XYZ file of C-alpha atoms in Angstrom:
494
model
C 92.744 84.878 116.491
C 94.035 86.497 113.516
C 95.689 89.823 114.659
C 93.968 92.684 113.720
C 96.687 95.724 112.759
C 94.313 98.080 112.158
C 90.635 98.570 112.896
C 87.612 101.135 113.155
C 84.296 100.155 114.605
C 81.220 102.264 113.609
C 83.618 105.408 113.621
C 81.913 108.733 112.785
C 84.275 111.563 112.706
C 84.038 114.698 115.191
C 83.870 117.277 112.501
C 80.425 117.165 110.500
C 82.171 118.542 107.385
C 84.370 115.391 107.666
C 82.141 112.881 108.122
C 81.153 110.035 105.952
C 77.376 109.429 104.927
C 77.433 106.487 107.343
C 79.426 105.040 110.299
C 83.063 103.635 109.324
C 83.705 100.017 109.619
C 87.183 98.888 108.518
C 89.461 96.235 109.342
C 93.030 95.271 108.426
C 94.093 91.551 109.324
C 97.674 90.500 109.229
C 98.516 88.902 105.680
C 95.537 91.158 103.643
C 96.695 93.812 101.235
C 93.842 95.942 100.257
C 92.821 98.042 97.687
C 90.494 100.806 98.338
C 88.455 101.738 95.097
C 85.609 104.086 94.025
C 84.775 107.027 91.614
C 86.488 110.503 91.856
C 84.957 112.178 95.231
C 83.625 109.177 96.379
C 85.727 109.239 100.021
C 88.244 107.201 99.272
C 91.005 109.903 100.646
C 88.420 110.589 103.777
C 88.799 106.951 105.083
C 92.251 107.043 104.456
C 92.409 110.166 106.510
C 90.607 108.366 109.099
C 92.355 105.342 109.308
C 95.953 107.274 109.752
C 94.190 109.305 112.345
C 94.347 112.722 110.644
C 90.388 112.897 111.195
C 89.690 111.894 114.877
C 86.778 110.075 115.767
C 83.818 110.593 118.028
C 84.819 107.835 121.311
C 86.147 105.510 118.596
C 89.743 106.003 117.920
C 91.617 103.783 115.307
C 92.818 100.387 117.214
C 96.644 99.704 115.974
C 98.419 96.634 116.546
C 101.716 96.818 114.516
C 103.365 93.684 115.867
C 106.348 92.228 115.377
C 107.245 96.146 114.575
C 108.973 98.000 117.948
C 107.930 101.084 116.451
C 105.435 103.038 119.023
C 103.802 105.872 117.026
C 101.287 105.042 114.084
C 103.170 108.033 112.484
C 106.451 105.402 112.343
C 104.769 102.507 111.187
C 102.010 103.713 108.484
C 103.628 105.821 105.804
C 101.050 107.401 103.387
C 102.040 108.302 100.077
C 99.586 110.392 98.076
C 99.728 111.541 94.356
C 100.502 115.180 95.407
C 103.045 114.275 97.855
C 105.078 112.917 94.961
C 106.551 116.151 94.143
C 107.374 116.792 97.887
C 106.948 119.487 100.110
C 110.102 121.192 99.385
C 109.296 122.849 95.975
C 106.232 125.107 97.413
C 107.508 127.895 95.225
C 107.281 125.728 92.039
C 105.783 127.547 89.018
C 104.972 125.882 85.904
C 108.059 126.633 83.356
C 110.482 126.188 86.419
C 111.303 122.618 85.313
C 112.553 123.954 82.113
C 114.745 126.819 83.792
C 117.832 125.131 85.249
C 119.729 128.593 85.545
C 117.100 129.580 88.021
C 116.911 126.803 90.598
C 118.920 127.631 93.587
C 122.268 126.180 93.828
C 121.237 124.892 97.564
C 118.245 122.782 96.070
C 118.708 119.153 97.231
C 119.403 116.843 94.438
C 117.810 112.809 94.313
C 120.610 111.270 95.870
C 121.290 113.715 98.278
C 117.229 113.710 99.677
C 117.291 109.634 99.357
C 120.331 109.740 101.599
C 118.708 112.227 103.946
C 115.615 109.805 104.104
C 118.017 107.025 104.871
C 119.729 108.885 108.250
C 116.587 109.794 109.416
C 114.735 106.455 109.655
C 116.984 104.317 111.525
C 120.941 103.500 111.826
C 123.534 102.753 109.235
C 124.146 98.889 108.872
C 124.663 96.415 105.739
C 121.253 95.208 106.043
C 119.754 98.611 105.549
C 122.433 99.464 102.769
C 121.686 96.212 100.942
C 117.936 97.586 101.138
C 119.088 100.768 100.121
C 121.008 99.591 96.574
C 118.237 96.929 95.993
C 115.391 99.723 95.926
C 117.776 102.024 93.851
C 118.229 99.090 91.159
C 114.729 98.093 90.536
C 113.885 101.748 90.529
C 116.520 102.287 88.227
C 117.738 105.652 90.193
C 121.513 105.333 89.596
C 121.457 107.447 87.006
C 119.142 110.256 88.735
C 120.854 110.560 91.762
C 122.963 113.769 90.904
C 119.548 114.944 89.200
C 117.563 118.123 90.861
C 114.168 117.115 91.890
C 112.004 119.647 90.171
C 113.776 118.445 87.013
C 112.178 114.948 87.049
C 109.488 113.625 85.279
C 106.365 112.534 86.365
C 107.190 108.855 86.443
C 110.592 109.397 87.607
C 109.210 111.473 90.638
C 106.911 108.797 91.361
C 109.991 106.268 91.797
C 111.933 108.346 93.940
C 108.902 109.485 96.371
C 108.054 105.441 96.839
C 111.652 104.671 97.019
C 112.097 107.137 99.810
C 109.289 106.047 101.576
C 110.200 102.164 101.420
C 113.476 103.170 103.002
C 111.257 103.831 106.562
C 110.793 100.063 106.424
C 107.018 100.829 107.473
C 104.629 97.910 108.774
C 101.873 99.740 107.111
C 102.661 101.349 103.627
C 99.455 103.261 101.675
C 99.691 104.197 98.310
C 97.680 106.717 96.215
C 97.525 105.412 92.907
C 100.726 104.347 92.305
C 100.945 103.350 88.699
C 99.804 106.864 87.772
C 102.482 108.605 85.433
C 104.872 105.206 85.422
C 105.671 103.482 81.855
C 104.532 99.813 81.133
C 108.245 98.522 81.845
C 107.746 100.622 84.898
C 104.879 99.376 86.554
C 105.827 95.880 86.042
C 109.123 96.713 87.738
C 107.045 98.328 90.858
C 104.635 95.429 90.650
C 107.096 93.154 91.141
C 108.855 94.785 94.011
C 105.625 95.147 95.894
C 104.638 91.507 95.040
C 107.815 90.526 96.879
C 107.554 92.981 99.638
C 103.711 91.686 100.150
C 105.396 88.381 100.108
C 107.690 88.620 102.861
C 105.245 89.602 105.400
C 106.528 92.267 106.972
C 104.843 95.202 105.521
C 100.633 95.376 105.158
C 99.757 97.699 101.602
C 96.969 99.481 100.755
C 96.362 100.807 97.715
C 93.815 103.915 96.480
C 93.100 103.214 93.130
C 90.860 105.028 90.702
C 90.714 102.343 88.137
C 89.874 98.472 89.034
C 91.739 97.471 86.333
C 95.152 98.848 87.836
C 94.706 96.340 91.020
C 97.937 94.574 91.514
C 97.786 90.722 91.737
C 99.252 90.518 95.480
C 96.088 92.510 96.644
C 93.417 89.769 98.909
C 90.773 92.057 99.764
C 88.911 94.882 98.372
C 86.995 97.697 99.823
C 85.057 99.892 97.893
C 84.191 103.534 98.705
C 81.350 105.458 96.904
C 78.822 108.471 97.762
C 80.937 108.667 101.057
C 79.762 105.139 102.108
C 82.457 102.585 102.927
C 81.186 99.191 101.938
C 82.246 95.744 103.610
C 85.509 94.521 102.860
C 85.569 91.791 99.893
C 87.960 89.475 98.588
C 89.574 90.478 95.204
C 87.950 87.381 93.744
C 84.282 88.133 94.678
C 84.796 91.931 94.108
C 86.218 91.228 90.567
C 82.899 88.395 89.821
C 80.587 91.309 90.964
C 81.566 93.901 88.768
C 79.426 95.834 86.625
C 80.871 96.537 83.329
C 81.492 99.960 81.494
C 79.039 101.354 79.081
C 81.281 101.722 75.715
C 80.180 105.370 75.548
C 79.558 107.630 78.929
C 79.001 110.705 76.857
C 75.491 111.102 75.742
C 74.619 111.624 71.967
C 73.071 114.617 72.670
C 76.084 116.079 74.335
C 78.413 114.464 71.707
C 76.510 116.913 69.207
C 76.573 119.712 71.346
C 80.384 119.943 71.288
C 80.941 119.271 67.227
C 78.287 121.852 66.677
C 79.882 124.853 68.737
C 80.461 127.820 67.115
C 83.791 128.789 66.053
C 86.136 131.062 67.222
C 86.498 134.549 65.145
C 90.209 134.183 64.647
C 92.778 134.442 61.898
C 93.565 130.888 62.087
C 94.805 129.510 58.993
C 97.964 127.252 59.698
C 98.275 124.082 57.578
C 100.958 122.926 59.566
C 100.526 123.260 63.541
C 104.169 122.312 64.396
C 107.648 121.745 62.524
C 110.855 120.841 64.112
C 113.308 120.071 62.291
C 116.937 118.799 64.015
C 115.508 119.859 67.533
C 117.940 119.206 70.417
C 118.068 119.926 73.943
C 120.639 119.111 76.660
C 120.691 119.777 80.435
C 124.844 119.908 81.166
C 125.457 116.504 80.248
C 121.851 115.197 79.709
C 120.888 114.688 76.069
C 117.218 114.683 76.265
C 116.267 114.982 72.840
C 118.769 114.712 69.700
C 118.203 115.799 65.978
C 114.563 115.367 66.465
C 112.791 116.074 63.330
C 108.811 116.098 63.439
C 105.866 117.479 61.792
C 101.777 117.747 62.767
C 99.650 118.819 60.181
C 96.253 120.649 61.043
C 93.920 118.192 62.072
C 96.014 114.975 62.788
C 95.643 113.573 66.028
C 98.868 112.432 67.375
C 99.580 109.865 70.304
C 102.972 110.968 71.866
C 104.916 107.831 73.634
C 107.977 107.103 74.995
C 109.503 105.582 78.631
C 109.600 107.564 81.543
C 112.442 110.447 81.099
C 112.292 110.050 77.041
C 111.624 113.758 76.632
C 107.839 113.666 75.934
C 107.262 116.677 78.618
C 110.133 118.696 77.045
C 108.915 118.290 73.743
C 105.355 119.624 74.939
C 107.155 122.060 76.523
C 108.618 123.647 73.431
C 105.137 123.491 71.689
C 104.026 125.273 74.488
C 106.513 127.975 74.439
C 107.614 127.432 77.852
C 111.311 126.228 77.490
C 113.789 129.035 76.697
C 115.681 126.621 74.789
C 113.253 126.699 72.031
C 114.594 129.935 70.933
C 117.829 128.184 69.826
C 115.689 125.515 67.972
C 114.451 125.528 64.521
C 110.546 124.868 65.322
C 107.382 126.900 63.447
C 104.334 126.744 65.508
C 101.318 127.584 63.363
C 103.182 128.880 60.569
C 105.232 131.197 62.577
C 109.229 130.422 63.428
C 110.302 130.724 66.903
C 111.806 133.781 67.837
C 110.601 135.667 64.717
C 108.751 138.343 66.984
C 105.414 136.427 68.267
C 104.887 136.339 71.436
C 104.331 132.948 74.060
C 100.649 134.343 74.088
C 100.616 134.657 70.190
C 101.574 130.621 70.817
C 99.215 129.876 73.777
C 95.852 131.335 72.241
C 95.698 128.591 70.157
C 96.701 125.782 72.505
C 94.474 124.193 75.041
C 96.671 122.135 77.597
C 96.561 120.233 80.416
C 99.897 117.937 82.444
C 101.164 116.760 85.624
C 103.313 120.009 85.593
C 100.143 122.104 85.186
C 98.428 120.082 88.017
C 101.673 120.011 90.246
C 101.690 124.131 89.907
C 98.126 125.061 90.346
C 98.201 125.740 93.844
C 95.064 128.514 93.380
C 92.392 127.618 96.195
C 89.830 129.764 93.725
C 86.449 128.354 93.302
C 86.347 125.918 90.485
C 84.662 128.005 87.981
C 87.574 130.411 88.294
C 90.007 128.046 87.645
C 88.222 126.956 84.151
C 87.593 130.501 83.374
C 92.095 131.023 83.771
C 91.828 129.243 80.804
C 90.529 131.430 78.461
C 93.640 133.841 79.445
C 96.034 131.126 79.730
C 96.954 132.253 83.250
C 97.756 130.249 86.140
C 95.132 132.078 88.503
C 92.638 134.256 87.614
C 93.944 138.115 87.097
C 91.390 139.420 84.450
C 87.865 139.559 85.425
C 85.493 137.383 83.202
C 82.781 138.773 81.498
C 79.132 136.910 82.661
C 78.954 135.446 79.059
C 82.032 133.589 79.801
C 80.975 132.263 83.096
C 78.457 130.840 81.037
C 80.565 129.027 78.726
C 82.678 127.872 81.646
C 79.603 126.221 83.477
C 79.055 124.755 80.190
C 82.105 122.862 80.053
C 82.003 122.058 83.824
C 78.345 120.384 83.052
C 80.208 118.509 79.875
C 82.269 116.785 82.275
C 79.861 116.253 84.811
C 81.385 118.865 87.277
C 78.688 121.586 87.541
C 78.120 121.056 90.744
C 81.436 121.585 91.839
C 81.541 125.035 90.554
C 81.900 127.223 94.119
C 83.927 124.453 95.245
C 87.551 125.790 96.250
C 90.103 123.785 93.780
C 92.443 122.501 96.579
C 89.380 121.335 98.386
C 88.512 118.851 95.709
C 89.940 115.346 95.018
C 93.058 114.629 92.432
C 90.185 113.257 89.983
C 87.858 116.498 90.461
C 91.045 118.298 89.987
C 91.933 117.198 86.941
C 88.244 117.210 85.570
C 88.465 120.904 86.152
C 91.816 121.578 84.730
C 90.538 119.416 81.571
C 87.724 121.656 81.579
C 90.055 124.571 81.514
C 91.764 123.254 77.993
C 88.964 123.061 76.309
C 87.410 126.218 77.484
C 88.598 128.754 75.030
C 87.859 125.999 72.052
C 91.425 125.680 70.979
C 93.513 124.820 67.711
C 95.338 122.504 69.111
C 94.912 120.360 72.196
C 98.365 119.377 74.239
C 97.005 116.354 76.911
C 99.714 115.266 78.664
C 98.443 112.035 80.858
C 94.879 113.347 80.673
C 93.576 110.475 82.582
C 96.086 110.719 85.478
C 93.506 109.667 88.569
C 90.353 109.456 87.083
C 88.395 106.021 87.416
C 86.875 104.236 84.778
C 83.830 105.993 84.258
C 85.237 109.566 84.168
C 88.226 108.391 81.825
C 85.765 107.006 79.319
C 83.499 110.444 79.574
C 87.038 112.531 78.499
C 87.671 109.863 76.012
C 84.181 110.513 74.198
C 84.800 114.201 74.900
C 88.037 114.258 73.185
C 86.654 112.231 69.965
C 84.019 114.494 69.794
C 85.876 117.548 69.851
C 88.393 116.426 67.404
C 85.627 115.591 64.991
C 85.676 119.269 64.393
C 87.455 121.215 61.872
C 90.880 122.887 62.151
C 91.070 120.680 65.726
C 94.905 119.115 66.165
C 95.538 117.210 69.058
C 98.566 115.738 70.666
C 98.393 113.070 73.688
C 100.555 111.255 75.993
C 99.586 108.239 77.928
C 101.545 105.216 79.284
C 98.190 103.396 78.626
C 97.165 101.946 75.436
C 93.948 101.863 76.187
C 93.598 105.188 77.453
C 93.722 106.552 73.689
C 90.601 107.963 72.190
C 89.542 106.504 69.064
C 90.423 109.696 66.791
C 94.028 108.972 66.977
C 95.559 108.676 63.532
C 99.321 109.161 64.243
C 102.153 107.643 66.700
C 105.250 108.878 67.563
C 107.748 106.973 70.052
C 110.545 109.136 71.844
C 113.881 106.966 72.761
C 115.544 107.758 76.421
C 118.896 108.873 76.061
C 120.915 107.788 78.591
């Protein structure tokens, strides 16, 4: 009889607010690697919480058999890496601009190497075999060059590699990873896939992946469990699941909604810049690290740029200069919306033209306000709501939430939403003030295929309007909307 690593039979959570729509049945058998898939807010994370025992069940706790592991506790055998956990629990005071203000980092803040070594010492005794495993992880994730870097300064992709390596140092029996490929460039996704495939083939580790995009299912996955509308479907083989899949329509946004976006009235302001961004020989360094070196870039009004490059090549740093979040911008030859940086304009003079969303913003937004208030904060470019919106402002917020398909989330606390739902709320926040410049850094992070297509449709409709410029970062070519007409690729400096 095949060993049942994890088994749940007719599980019902004790707390009514955490219950699935139907009792949960789930099995992870020896040799299986499972992908849990489904739409944003469909219940994927709740299923994982039930699997790991975070949500106790009525008279039916999960049954575990972690052999050949000799560790007794489930917590020692199951490691769960979530998208938010990749930022760590040591930066709870993180704020949006902190990554660009190295001088404000406390001297006691640990570096990547220190945290990885601490994890190594926590998870087991020192041995030649474990040291070889550690070196292998450092090599495959290209962590050697990051070991002396503060974690808070890592790019989103670098953060993901760091957290996965730290987790694998524990040598768990079951590894649960939430959207493991988010934030990783193509090369690193291939490396991660190869690493996980190698580990899966060795037989000592069972892998469960939580994926928003079915296209991200790695080749080593043997079975799929779909979770939708708070219902856990029966486990099926990967081959059967892919055969039965429905194709996504070419467009998700309705024609009426697209027309409503293009027909929106324009803001009454003095915006008349022919050139939105003009950078000349811009260089950014942190100590000995060269991030940008003599960069020239001009973005004209009405252009839609795709900004690419490997993790750590400086994409987010470049965007921080445009958003006036990086203090080094004052020492550079940068003109934004016709104004040279340092010529007397305030940060808010710049930000009032910009709608912005990024992994850094998602990371910094720890305000547990109702979702509609998060959207409303975009009207004043604040992290949190410090100016009471007018009733007409809330009407605009509700309109954009309806466009993004999240109107029913308006009164839900932001931190109670799934990661994908949070991203949709932050996207609505970026559009709510009808900005002249959209800066979208990995805007489709954590979104399922349908919501990803919806966001692309919204971007295309919005960019058909006059005086609308966009810069978008993504590591997935297929995520780029059709309105893209310019591309720029940054090179990582070693």
